[in-house]
PDB file of C-alpha atoms in Angstrom:
ATOM      1  CA  MET A   1       0.000   0.000   0.000  1.00 52.00           C
ATOM      2  CA  SER A   2       1.293   3.361  -1.024  1.00 50.00           C
ATOM      3  CA  GLU A   3       2.036   6.127   1.419  1.00 52.00           C
ATOM      4  CA  GLY A   4      -0.666   8.386  -0.095  1.00 51.00           C
ATOM      5  CA  THR A   5      -3.328   5.747   0.280  1.00 48.00           C
ATOM      6  CA  MET A   6      -2.489   5.216   3.953  1.00 54.00           C
ATOM      7  CA  GLN A   7      -2.591   8.933   4.593  1.00 55.00           C
ATOM      8  CA  ARG A   8      -6.050   9.312   3.053  1.00 54.00           C
ATOM      9  CA  ARG A   9      -7.395   6.345   5.105  1.00 57.00           C
ATOM     10  CA  ALA A  10      -6.099   7.931   8.325  1.00 52.00           C
ATOM     11  CA  GLN A  11      -7.805  11.197   7.456  1.00 56.00           C
ATOM     12  CA  ARG A  12     -11.113   9.379   6.840  1.00 58.00           C
ATOM     13  CA  ASP A  13     -10.865   7.599  10.212  1.00 58.00           C
ATOM     14  CA  GLN A  14     -10.199  10.903  11.981  1.00 59.00           C
ATOM     15  CA  GLY A  15     -13.187  12.482  10.184  1.00 56.00           C
ATOM     16  CA  ASP A  16     -15.457   9.594  11.193  1.00 57.00           C
ATOM     17  CA  GLN A  17     -14.365   9.968  14.842  1.00 60.00           C
ATOM     18  CA  ARG A  18     -15.065  13.705  14.745  1.00 61.00           C
ATOM     19  CA  ASP A  19     -18.541  13.078  13.316  1.00 60.00           C
ATOM     20  CA  GLN A  20     -19.339  10.521  16.027  1.00 64.00           C
ATOM     21  CA  ARG A  21     -18.158  12.876  18.806  1.00 61.00           C
ATOM     22  CA  ALA A  22     -20.265  15.714  17.321  1.00 56.00           C
ATOM     23  CA  LYS A  23     -23.395  13.503  17.229  1.00 60.00           C
ATOM     24  CA  ARG A  24     -22.884  12.422  20.838  1.00 61.00           C
ATOM     25  CA  LEU A  25     -22.409  16.060  21.910  1.00 52.00           C
ATOM     26  CA  ASN A  26     -25.595  17.112  20.136  1.00 59.00           C
ATOM     27  CA  ARG A  27     -27.548  14.367  21.901  1.00 60.00           C
ATOM     28  CA  VAL A  28     -26.193  15.495  25.269  1.00 48.00           C
ATOM     29  CA  LEU A  29     -27.085  19.126  24.581  1.00 50.00           C
ATOM     30  CA  VAL A  30     -30.598  18.242  23.476  1.00 50.00           C
ATOM     31  CA  CYS A  31     -31.168  16.176  26.611  1.00 50.00           C
ATOM     32  CA  ALA A  32     -29.736  18.891  28.815  1.00 51.00           C
ATOM     33  CA  ALA A  33     -32.033  21.468  27.236  1.00 51.00           C
ATOM     34  CA  ALA A  34     -35.087  19.233  27.694  1.00 50.00           C
ATOM     35  CA  VAL A  35     -34.540  18.767  31.448  1.00 47.00           C
ATOM     36  CA  PRO A  36     -35.103  22.468  32.444  1.00 49.00           C
ATOM     37  CA  VAL A  37     -38.200  22.608  30.263  1.00 47.00           C
ATOM     38  CA  MET A  38     -39.650  19.600  32.062  1.00 47.00           C
ATOM     39  CA  LEU A  39     -38.729  21.030  35.443  1.00 46.00           C
ATOM     40  CA  VAL A  40     -40.310  24.400  34.588  1.00 42.00           C
ATOM     41  CA  ALA A  41     -43.466  22.681  33.356  1.00 47.00           C
ATOM     42  CA  ALA A  42     -43.638  20.566  36.494  1.00 47.00           C
ATOM     43  CA  GLY A  43     -42.996  23.617  38.657  1.00 50.00           C
ATOM     44  CA  CYS A  44     -45.761  25.658  36.992  1.00 46.00           C
ATOM     45  CA  SER A  45     -48.179  22.799  37.370  1.00 49.00           C
ATOM     46  CA  SER A  46     -47.308  22.427  41.072  1.00 49.00           C
ATOM     47  CA  ASP A  47     -47.586  26.180  41.779  1.00 53.00           C
ATOM     48  CA  SER A  48     -50.932  26.374  40.028  1.00 51.00           C
ATOM     49  CA  GLY A  49     -52.328  23.542  42.132  1.00 52.00           C
ATOM     50  CA  SER A  50     -50.997  25.015  45.374  1.00 53.00           C
ATOM     51  CA  SER A  51     -52.402  28.463  44.539  1.00 54.00           C
ATOM     52  CA  LYS A  52     -55.807  27.050  43.761  1.00 55.00           C
ATOM     53  CA  ALA A  53     -55.844  24.931  46.911  1.00 55.00           C
ATOM     54  CA  GLY A  54     -54.735  27.914  48.974  1.00 56.00           C
ATOM     55  CA  GLY A  55     -57.431  30.112  47.472  1.00 57.00           C
ATOM     56  CA  ASP A  56     -60.114  27.517  48.136  1.00 62.00           C
ATOM     57  CA  ALA A  57     -58.925  27.120  51.725  1.00 62.00           C
ATOM     58  CA  SER A  58     -58.953  30.897  52.272  1.00 64.00           C
ATOM     59  CA  ALA A  59     -62.452  31.215  50.819  1.00 65.00           C
ATOM     60  CA  ALA A  60     -63.702  28.359  52.998  1.00 61.00           C
ATOM     61  CA  ALA A  61     -62.152  29.923  56.109  1.00 61.00           C
ATOM     62  CA  ALA A  62     -63.707  33.300  55.326  1.00 58.00           C
ATOM     63  CA  SER A  63     -67.103  31.681  54.763  1.00 59.00           C
ATOM     64  CA  ALA A  64     -66.866  29.738  58.024  1.00 53.00           C
ATOM     65  CA  SER A  65     -65.864  32.885  59.890  1.00 55.00           C
ATOM     66  CA  ALA A  66     -68.793  34.839  58.468  1.00 52.00           C
ATOM     67  CA  SER A  67     -71.299  32.119  59.329  1.00 56.00           C
ATOM     68  CA  ALA A  68     -69.924  31.818  62.875  1.00 62.00           C
ATOM     69  CA  SER A  69     -70.436  35.522  63.681  1.00 68.00           C
ATOM     70  CA  PRO A  70     -73.252  35.796  66.287  1.00 80.00           C
ATOM     71  CA  THR A  71     -76.363  37.776  65.360  1.00 89.00           C
ATOM     72  CA  VAL A  72     -79.529  38.828  67.177  1.00 87.00           C
ATOM     73  CA  GLU A  73     -82.836  40.132  65.899  1.00 92.00           C
ATOM     74  CA  ALA A  74     -83.315  43.871  66.364  1.00 93.00           C
ATOM     75  CA  ALA A  75     -85.770  44.951  69.071  1.00 94.00           C
ATOM     76  CA  ALA A  76     -89.259  45.923  67.877  1.00 95.00           C
ATOM     77  CA  TYR A  77     -89.468  49.302  69.630  1.00 97.00           C
ATOM     78  CA  SER A  78     -86.641  51.821  69.528  1.00 95.00           C
ATOM     79  CA  LYS A  79     -88.027  54.641  71.700  1.00 95.00           C
ATOM     80  CA  LEU A  80     -90.446  55.556  74.477  1.00 97.00           C
ATOM     81  CA  PRO A  81     -93.226  58.142  74.666  1.00 97.00           C
ATOM     82  CA  GLU A  82     -93.091  61.142  76.991  1.00 96.00           C
ATOM     83  CA  PRO A  83     -93.899  59.585  80.400  1.00 97.00           C
ATOM     84  CA  CYS A  84     -96.200  62.377  81.567  1.00 97.00           C
ATOM     85  CA  ALA A  85     -98.154  62.259  78.287  1.00 96.00           C
ATOM     86  CA  VAL A  86     -99.021  58.552  78.163  1.00 97.00           C
ATOM     87  CA  LEU A  87    -102.426  59.050  79.831  1.00 97.00           C
ATOM     88  CA  SER A  88    -105.332  61.113  78.548  1.00 96.00           C
ATOM     89  CA  LYS A  89    -106.674  64.090  80.484  1.00 95.00           C
ATOM     90  CA  LYS A  90    -109.906  62.206  81.060  1.00 95.00           C
ATOM     91  CA  THR A  91    -108.132  59.233  82.594  1.00 97.00           C
ATOM     92  CA  LEU A  92    -106.030  61.488  84.818  1.00 97.00           C
ATOM     93  CA  GLY A  93    -109.197  63.334  85.834  1.00 95.00           C
ATOM     94  CA  ASP A  94    -110.778  60.062  86.913  1.00 95.00           C
ATOM     95  CA  LEU A  95    -107.730  58.662  88.735  1.00 97.00           C
ATOM     96  CA  VAL A  96    -106.126  61.775  90.265  1.00 96.00           C
ATOM     97  CA  PRO A  97    -108.748  64.541  89.982  1.00 94.00           C
ATOM     98  CA  GLU A  98    -106.906  67.042  92.151  1.00 91.00           C
ATOM     99  CA  GLY A  99    -103.507  66.393  90.644  1.00 90.00           C
ATOM    100  CA  LYS A 100    -104.125  65.748  86.967  1.00 87.00           C
ATOM    101  CA  LYS A 101    -102.060  68.801  85.976  1.00 87.00           C
ATOM    102  CA  SER A 102     -99.213  68.187  88.402  1.00 87.00           C
ATOM    103  CA  GLY A 103     -97.425  65.264  86.782  1.00 94.00           C
ATOM    104  CA  LYS A 104     -93.835  64.975  87.999  1.00 96.00           C
ATOM    105  CA  GLU A 105     -91.417  63.335  85.573  1.00 96.00           C
ATOM    106  CA  GLY A 106     -88.768  61.125  87.110  1.00 96.00           C
ATOM    107  CA  LYS A 107     -85.087  61.667  86.402  1.00 94.00           C
ATOM    108  CA  SER A 108     -83.533  59.601  83.611  1.00 92.00           C
ATOM    109  CA  ASP A 109     -80.099  59.662  81.980  1.00 91.00           C
ATOM    110  CA  ASP A 110     -81.516  57.978  78.874  1.00 92.00           C
ATOM    111  CA  THR A 111     -85.118  58.889  78.030  1.00 91.00           C
ATOM    112  CA  ALA A 112     -85.143  56.458  75.090  1.00 93.00           C
ATOM    113  CA  THR A 113     -84.588  53.584  77.519  1.00 96.00           C
ATOM    114  CA  ARG A 114     -86.391  54.490  80.741  1.00 96.00           C
ATOM    115  CA  GLY A 115     -88.853  57.051  82.047  1.00 97.00           C
ATOM    116  CA  SER A 116     -91.525  57.610  84.687  1.00 98.00           C
ATOM    117  CA  CYS A 117     -94.146  60.099  85.807  1.00 98.00           C
ATOM    118  CA  SER A 118     -96.193  60.390  88.998  1.00 98.00           C
ATOM    119  CA  TRP A 119     -99.295  62.282  90.098  1.00 97.00           C
ATOM    120  CA  SER A 120    -100.847  62.746  93.540  1.00 96.00           C
ATOM    121  CA  SER A 121    -104.300  63.978  94.487  1.00 96.00           C
ATOM    122  CA  LEU A 122    -105.787  65.032  97.819  1.00 94.00           C
ATOM    123  CA  ASP A 123    -109.502  65.738  97.768  1.00 90.00           C
ATOM    124  CA  ASN A 124    -110.299  67.483 101.040  1.00 88.00           C
ATOM    125  CA  ASN A 125    -113.875  67.014 102.219  1.00 81.00           C
ATOM    126  CA  GLY A 126    -113.540  69.092 105.378  1.00 81.00           C
ATOM    127  CA  VAL A 127    -114.653  67.431 108.586  1.00 78.00           C
ATOM    128  CA  LYS A 128    -115.426  64.250 106.682  1.00 81.00           C
ATOM    129  CA  GLY A 129    -111.769  63.755 105.880  1.00 88.00           C
ATOM    130  CA  SER A 130    -109.933  63.438 102.562  1.00 92.00           C
ATOM    131  CA  GLN A 131    -109.547  61.073  99.664  1.00 94.00           C
ATOM    132  CA  PHE A 132    -105.928  60.501  98.715  1.00 96.00           C
ATOM    133  CA  ARG A 133    -104.758  59.053  95.387  1.00 96.00           C
ATOM    134  CA  TRP A 134    -101.272  58.376  94.048  1.00 97.00           C
ATOM    135  CA  LEU A 135    -100.458  57.242  90.508  1.00 98.00           C
ATOM    136  CA  ASN A 136     -97.131  56.336  88.925  1.00 98.00           C
ATOM    137  CA  VAL A 137     -96.310  55.066  85.433  1.00 98.00           C
ATOM    138  CA  SER A 138     -92.859  53.577  84.738  1.00 98.00           C
ATOM    139  CA  LEU A 139     -91.525  52.630  81.308  1.00 98.00           C
ATOM    140  CA  LEU A 140     -88.478  50.465  80.679  1.00 98.00           C
ATOM    141  CA  ARG A 141     -87.240  49.507  77.202  1.00 98.00           C
ATOM    142  CA  PHE A 142     -84.763  46.728  76.432  1.00 98.00           C
ATOM    143  CA  ASP A 143     -82.529  46.637  73.360  1.00 96.00           C
ATOM    144  CA  SER A 144     -81.383  43.424  71.714  1.00 95.00           C
ATOM    145  CA  ASP A 145     -77.874  42.411  72.687  1.00 93.00           C
ATOM    146  CA  VAL A 146     -75.651  39.777  71.072  1.00 92.00           C
ATOM    147  CA  SER A 147     -74.376  38.487  74.412  1.00 92.00           C
ATOM    148  CA  ARG A 148     -77.687  38.592  76.327  1.00 93.00           C
ATOM    149  CA  GLY A 149     -80.338  37.930  73.693  1.00 95.00           C
ATOM    150  CA  PRO A 150     -83.259  39.655  71.954  1.00 96.00           C
ATOM    151  CA  GLY A 151     -84.963  42.647  73.544  1.00 96.00           C
ATOM    152  CA  ASP A 152     -88.367  41.021  73.969  1.00 96.00           C
ATOM    153  CA  LYS A 153     -86.798  38.105  75.882  1.00 96.00           C
ATOM    154  CA  LEU A 154     -84.967  40.482  78.213  1.00 97.00           C
ATOM    155  CA  ALA A 155     -88.191  42.443  78.704  1.00 98.00           C
ATOM    156  CA  GLN A 156     -90.075  39.265  79.543  1.00 97.00           C
ATOM    157  CA  GLU A 157     -87.524  38.368  82.207  1.00 97.00           C
ATOM    158  CA  TYR A 158     -87.866  41.819  83.767  1.00 98.00           C
ATOM    159  CA  TYR A 159     -91.670  41.615  83.526  1.00 98.00           C
ATOM    160  CA  GLU A 160     -91.694  38.380  85.522  1.00 98.00           C
ATOM    161  CA  LYS A 161     -89.392  39.909  88.114  1.00 97.00           C
ATOM    162  CA  GLN A 162     -91.629  42.985  88.483  1.00 97.00           C
ATOM    163  CA  VAL A 163     -94.688  40.803  89.027  1.00 97.00           C
ATOM    164  CA  GLN A 164     -92.851  38.750  91.642  1.00 97.00           C
ATOM    165  CA  ASP A 165     -91.631  41.895  93.418  1.00 96.00           C
ATOM    166  CA  ALA A 166     -95.183  43.241  93.573  1.00 96.00           C
ATOM    167  CA  ARG A 167     -96.466  39.972  95.021  1.00 95.00           C
ATOM    168  CA  SER A 168     -93.818  39.984  97.727  1.00 94.00           C
ATOM    169  CA  ALA A 169     -94.033  43.680  98.660  1.00 93.00           C
ATOM    170  CA  GLU A 170     -93.083  44.391 102.259  1.00 92.00           C
ATOM    171  CA  GLY A 171     -96.072  44.856 104.555  1.00 92.00           C
ATOM    172  CA  ALA A 172     -98.580  43.681 101.931  1.00 94.00           C
ATOM    173  CA  LYS A 173    -101.802  42.203 103.292  1.00 94.00           C
ATOM    174  CA  ASN A 174    -104.467  40.225 101.443  1.00 93.00           C
ATOM    175  CA  ALA A 175    -102.365  40.068  98.275  1.00 95.00           C
ATOM    176  CA  LYS A 176    -104.084  38.823  95.121  1.00 96.00           C
ATOM    177  CA  SER A 177    -103.036  38.640  91.494  1.00 97.00           C
ATOM    178  CA  GLU A 178    -104.782  37.988  88.200  1.00 97.00           C
ATOM    179  CA  PRO A 179    -103.960  38.094  84.489  1.00 98.00           C
ATOM    180  CA  VAL A 180    -105.047  41.142  82.507  1.00 98.00           C
ATOM    181  CA  THR A 181    -106.231  40.651  78.937  1.00 96.00           C
ATOM    182  CA  GLY A 182    -106.119  43.072  76.008  1.00 96.00           C
ATOM    183  CA  THR A 183    -103.076  44.898  77.335  1.00 97.00           C
ATOM    184  CA  GLY A 184     -99.844  44.283  75.444  1.00 97.00           C
ATOM    185  CA  ASP A 185     -98.415  40.802  74.993  1.00 97.00           C
ATOM    186  CA  GLU A 186     -98.924  39.901  78.652  1.00 98.00           C
ATOM    187  CA  ALA A 187    -100.080  41.718  81.768  1.00 98.00           C
ATOM    188  CA  THR A 188    -100.747  40.970  85.437  1.00 98.00           C
ATOM    189  CA  LEU A 189    -102.603  42.842  88.164  1.00 98.00           C
ATOM    190  CA  VAL A 190    -101.344  42.538  91.735  1.00 98.00           C
ATOM    191  CA  ARG A 191    -103.335  44.179  94.517  1.00 97.00           C
ATOM    192  CA  TYR A 192    -102.976  44.259  98.268  1.00 97.00           C
ATOM    193  CA  ASP A 193    -103.579  46.376 101.376  1.00 96.00           C
ATOM    194  CA  LEU A 194    -100.995  48.518 103.159  1.00 93.00           C
ATOM    195  CA  LYS A 195    -101.881  49.576 106.661  1.00 90.00           C
ATOM    196  CA  LYS A 196    -100.317  52.853 107.802  1.00 87.00           C
ATOM    197  CA  LYS A 197    -101.042  55.175 110.684  1.00 84.00           C
ATOM    198  CA  GLU A 198    -102.927  57.495 108.315  1.00 83.00           C
ATOM    199  CA  GLY A 199    -105.247  54.726 107.148  1.00 85.00           C
ATOM    200  CA  THR A 200    -105.469  51.669 104.938  1.00 90.00           C
ATOM    201  CA  PHE A 201    -104.031  52.142 101.459  1.00 95.00           C
ATOM    202  CA  LYS A 202    -105.418  49.999  98.648  1.00 96.00           C
ATOM    203  CA  GLN A 203    -102.486  49.274  96.331  1.00 97.00           C
ATOM    204  CA  GLN A 204    -102.953  48.275  92.676  1.00 98.00           C
ATOM    205  CA  THR A 205     -99.985  47.336  90.474  1.00 98.00           C
ATOM    206  CA  VAL A 206    -100.375  46.418  86.819  1.00 98.00           C
ATOM    207  CA  VAL A 207     -97.254  45.121  85.055  1.00 98.00           C
ATOM    208  CA  ALA A 208     -97.539  44.812  81.272  1.00 98.00           C
ATOM    209  CA  ARG A 209     -95.123  43.876  78.514  1.00 98.00           C
ATOM    210  CA  VAL A 210     -95.454  44.930  74.899  1.00 98.00           C
ATOM    211  CA  GLU A 211     -92.632  43.569  72.724  1.00 97.00           C
ATOM    212  CA  ASN A 212     -89.379  44.837  74.319  1.00 97.00           C
ATOM    213  CA  VAL A 213     -90.986  47.394  76.669  1.00 98.00           C
ATOM    214  CA  VAL A 214     -92.290  46.855  80.205  1.00 98.00           C
ATOM    215  CA  VAL A 215     -94.939  49.226  81.584  1.00 98.00           C
ATOM    216  CA  THR A 216     -95.624  49.321  85.317  1.00 98.00           C
ATOM    217  CA  VAL A 217     -98.624  51.226  86.667  1.00 98.00           C
ATOM    218  CA  ASP A 218     -98.878  51.749  90.423  1.00 98.00           C
ATOM    219  CA  TYR A 219    -102.086  53.216  91.771  1.00 98.00           C
ATOM    220  CA  ASN A 220    -103.226  53.471  95.354  1.00 96.00           C
ATOM    221  CA  GLY A 221    -105.943  55.205  97.278  1.00 96.00           C
ATOM    222  CA  ALA A 222    -106.922  55.781 100.886  1.00 95.00           C
ATOM    223  CA  GLY A 223    -109.579  57.474 102.920  1.00 93.00           C
ATOM    224  CA  LEU A 224    -107.860  59.781 105.425  1.00 92.00           C
ATOM    225  CA  ALA A 225    -109.052  61.494 108.624  1.00 87.00           C
ATOM    226  CA  GLY A 226    -112.318  59.610 108.768  1.00 85.00           C
ATOM    227  CA  GLU A 227    -113.093  59.320 105.056  1.00 89.00           C
ATOM    228  CA  LYS A 228    -114.152  55.861 103.917  1.00 91.00           C
ATOM    229  CA  THR A 229    -111.639  53.528 102.311  1.00 91.00           C
ATOM    230  CA  PRO A 230    -112.006  53.433  98.510  1.00 94.00           C
ATOM    231  CA  ASP A 231    -113.301  50.281  96.864  1.00 95.00           C
ATOM    232  CA  ALA A 232    -110.439  48.051  95.708  1.00 94.00           C
ATOM    233  CA  GLY A 233    -112.431  46.821  92.723  1.00 95.00           C
ATOM    234  CA  ASP A 234    -112.919  50.358  91.414  1.00 96.00           C
ATOM    235  CA  LEU A 235    -109.247  51.151  91.856  1.00 97.00           C
ATOM    236  CA  SER A 236    -108.305  47.966  89.987  1.00 97.00           C
ATOM    237  CA  LYS A 237    -110.462  48.935  87.003  1.00 97.00           C
ATOM    238  CA  ASP A 238    -108.828  52.358  86.906  1.00 97.00           C
ATOM    239  CA  ALA A 239    -105.335  50.874  87.112  1.00 98.00           C
ATOM    240  CA  LYS A 240    -106.066  48.479  84.240  1.00 98.00           C
ATOM    241  CA  LYS A 241    -107.400  51.344  82.146  1.00 97.00           C
ATOM    242  CA  ALA A 242    -104.244  53.369  82.762  1.00 98.00           C
ATOM    243  CA  ALA A 243    -102.003  50.432  81.870  1.00 98.00           C
ATOM    244  CA  LYS A 244    -103.834  49.844  78.601  1.00 98.00           C
ATOM    245  CA  GLU A 245    -103.447  53.511  77.627  1.00 98.00           C
ATOM    246  CA  ALA A 246     -99.756  53.509  78.509  1.00 98.00           C
ATOM    247  CA  VAL A 247     -99.135  50.401  76.385  1.00 98.00           C
ATOM    248  CA  ALA A 248    -100.964  52.003  73.456  1.00 97.00           C
ATOM    249  CA  ALA A 249     -98.816  55.128  73.878  1.00 97.00           C
ATOM    250  CA  VAL A 250     -95.653  53.022  73.527  1.00 97.00           C
ATOM    251  CA  ALA A 251     -96.922  51.495  70.274  1.00 96.00           C
ATOM    252  CA  SER A 252     -97.990  54.906  68.965  1.00 96.00           C
ATOM    253  CA  ALA A 253     -94.610  56.486  69.730  1.00 96.00           C
ATOM    254  CA  ASN A 254     -92.985  53.875  67.488  1.00 95.00           C
ATOM    255  CA  GLY A 255     -95.374  54.352  64.576  1.00 91.00           C
ATOM    256  CA  ASP A 256     -97.583  51.404  65.500  1.00 80.00           C
ATOM    257  CA  GLY A 257    -101.258  52.214  65.202  1.00 57.00           C
ATOM    258  CA  GLY A 258    -102.378  49.261  67.315  1.00 42.00           C
ATOM    259  CA  GLY A 259    -104.248  50.047  70.490  1.00 39.00           C
ATOM    260  CA  SER A 260    -103.360  46.990  72.555  1.00 38.00           C
ATOM    261  CA  GLY A 261     -99.744  46.810  71.498  1.00 37.00           C
ATOM    262  CA  GLY A 262     -99.607  43.037  71.269  1.00 39.00           C
ATOM    263  CA  SER A 263    -101.715  42.470  68.148  1.00 37.00           C
ATOM    264  CA  ALA A 264    -100.417  45.177  65.836  1.00 37.00           C
ATOM    265  CA  SER A 265     -97.222  44.744  63.860  1.00 37.00           C
ATOM    266  CA  PRO A 266     -94.264  46.430  65.551  1.00 38.00           C
ATOM    267  CA  SER A 267     -92.149  49.117  63.981  1.00 37.00           C
ATOM    268  CA  PRO A 268     -88.622  47.639  63.944  1.00 37.00           C
ATOM    269  CA  SER A 269     -85.738  49.720  65.161  1.00 37.00           C
ATOM    270  CA  LYS A 270     -83.000  50.567  62.663  1.00 36.00           C
ATOM    271  CA  SER A 271     -80.395  48.519  64.453  1.00 35.00           C
ATOM    272  CA  ALA A 272     -79.768  46.490  67.540  1.00 36.00           C
ATOM    273  CA  SER A 273     -78.410  48.443  70.460  1.00 38.00           C
ATOM    274  CA  LYS A 274     -74.685  48.805  70.843  1.00 36.00           C
ATOM    275  CA  SER A 275     -75.015  48.393  74.579  1.00 37.00           C
ATOM    276  CA  ALA A 276     -76.572  45.847  76.846  1.00 38.00           C
ATOM    277  CA  SER A 277     -80.044  46.168  78.287  1.00 41.00           C
ATOM    278  CA  PRO A 278     -80.643  48.624  81.157  1.00 45.00           C
ATOM    279  CA  SER A 279     -78.500  47.967  84.201  1.00 38.00           C
ATOM    280  CA  ALA A 280     -79.764  46.283  87.298  1.00 38.00           C
ATOM    281  CA  SER A 281     -79.443  49.514  89.228  1.00 37.00           C
ATOM    282  CA  ALA A 282     -81.691  51.268  86.744  1.00 38.00           C
ATOM    283  CA  SER A 283     -84.238  48.485  87.029  1.00 39.00           C
ATOM    284  CA  LYS A 284     -84.204  48.738  90.809  1.00 41.00           C
ATOM    285  CA  SER A 285     -84.597  52.479  90.572  1.00 40.00           C
ATOM    286  CA  ALA A 286     -87.611  52.120  88.312  1.00 40.00           C
ATOM    287  CA  SER A 287     -89.112  49.555  90.639  1.00 40.00           C
ATOM    288  CA  LYS A 288     -88.597  51.734  93.699  1.00 42.00           C
ATOM    289  CA  SER A 289     -90.193  54.737  92.048  1.00 40.00           C
ATOM    290  CA  ALA A 290     -93.331  52.676  91.556  1.00 40.00           C
ATOM    291  CA  SER A 291     -94.025  52.426  95.292  1.00 44.00           C
ATOM    292  CA  PRO A 292     -95.964  55.045  97.265  1.00 45.00           C
ATOM    293  CA  SER A 293     -93.677  56.980  99.591  1.00 42.00           C
ATOM    294  CA  ALA A 294     -94.434  57.250 103.267  1.00 40.00           C
ATOM    295  CA  SER A 295     -93.645  60.946 103.200  1.00 42.00           C
ATOM    296  CA  ALA A 296     -96.307  61.546 100.556  1.00 41.00           C
ATOM    297  CA  SER A 297     -98.869  59.724 102.675  1.00 43.00           C
ATOM    298  CA  GLU A 298     -97.865  61.663 105.792  1.00 43.00           C
ATOM    299  CA  SER A 299     -98.061  64.933 103.893  1.00 45.00           C
ATOM    300  CA  ALA A 300    -101.527  64.018 102.694  1.00 43.00           C
ATOM    301  CA  ALA A 301    -102.585  63.260 106.229  1.00 40.00           C
ATOM    302  CA  LYS A 302    -101.282  66.599 107.515  1.00 43.00           C
ATOM    303  CA  LYS A 303    -103.113  68.523 104.817  1.00 42.00           C
ATOM    304  CA  SER A 304    -106.349  66.824 105.750  1.00 38.00           C
TER     305      SER A 304
END
């Protein structure tokens, strides 16, 4: 074999080796380029799934949180009438004839929540003695509260307490109680005798609830300095009449045209109260103001 032939064969072998190395290198590069693409694709797919799962979890948590938030129905009545204007002139003339124009409004730091008014009458009949009458109307309104419950439920609890307090009044004799119909959602009359040095006082207490408001009417009468003791039955009728008017006044003040308060549709307040129902001290104050004072009775006796 000639030298030229051997040289050409060596060159062909070197060329074949270079071609094989180039092909292998290309395959390596192609594979290397494919790996990042696969990783990126896998990464995008993973991120998309995580994002969706996270969004669903967040939405579910927000929904659960919203549904778990406590709510309470707004109270039916959002305000009270003027306490000294809840009774008509005719009714005042019948119950406290000598004091129908002398209504004394009780002090209140929140007239939309509580109020009261009282009247006293002393009809002097000279040597025959005097007829004394005392009338008080108390109004207490309860707002709905998330922690304590709806206003009408709170009012019902206070109503029951007021009735029980009237039944267990100190010094009460011959106590009797009876339901009163046609006055708010529920009402009770409690009557008893109170013996004092001036005479025997016939006490009548009507406690009524209309929606989230409790109305308490206290009415008593006595014959002083020899005058005859008034009939308890007549006083009871008058007290019931006053309670019915007061309940109707509450409904009217809130845009409710119903007369009895319990049957007509209530006018809902714009929102539930931001605060809890009236404090216990306020309730006690309202309850105390509903009792005839000894000083008033003594004053009546002196005037006679």
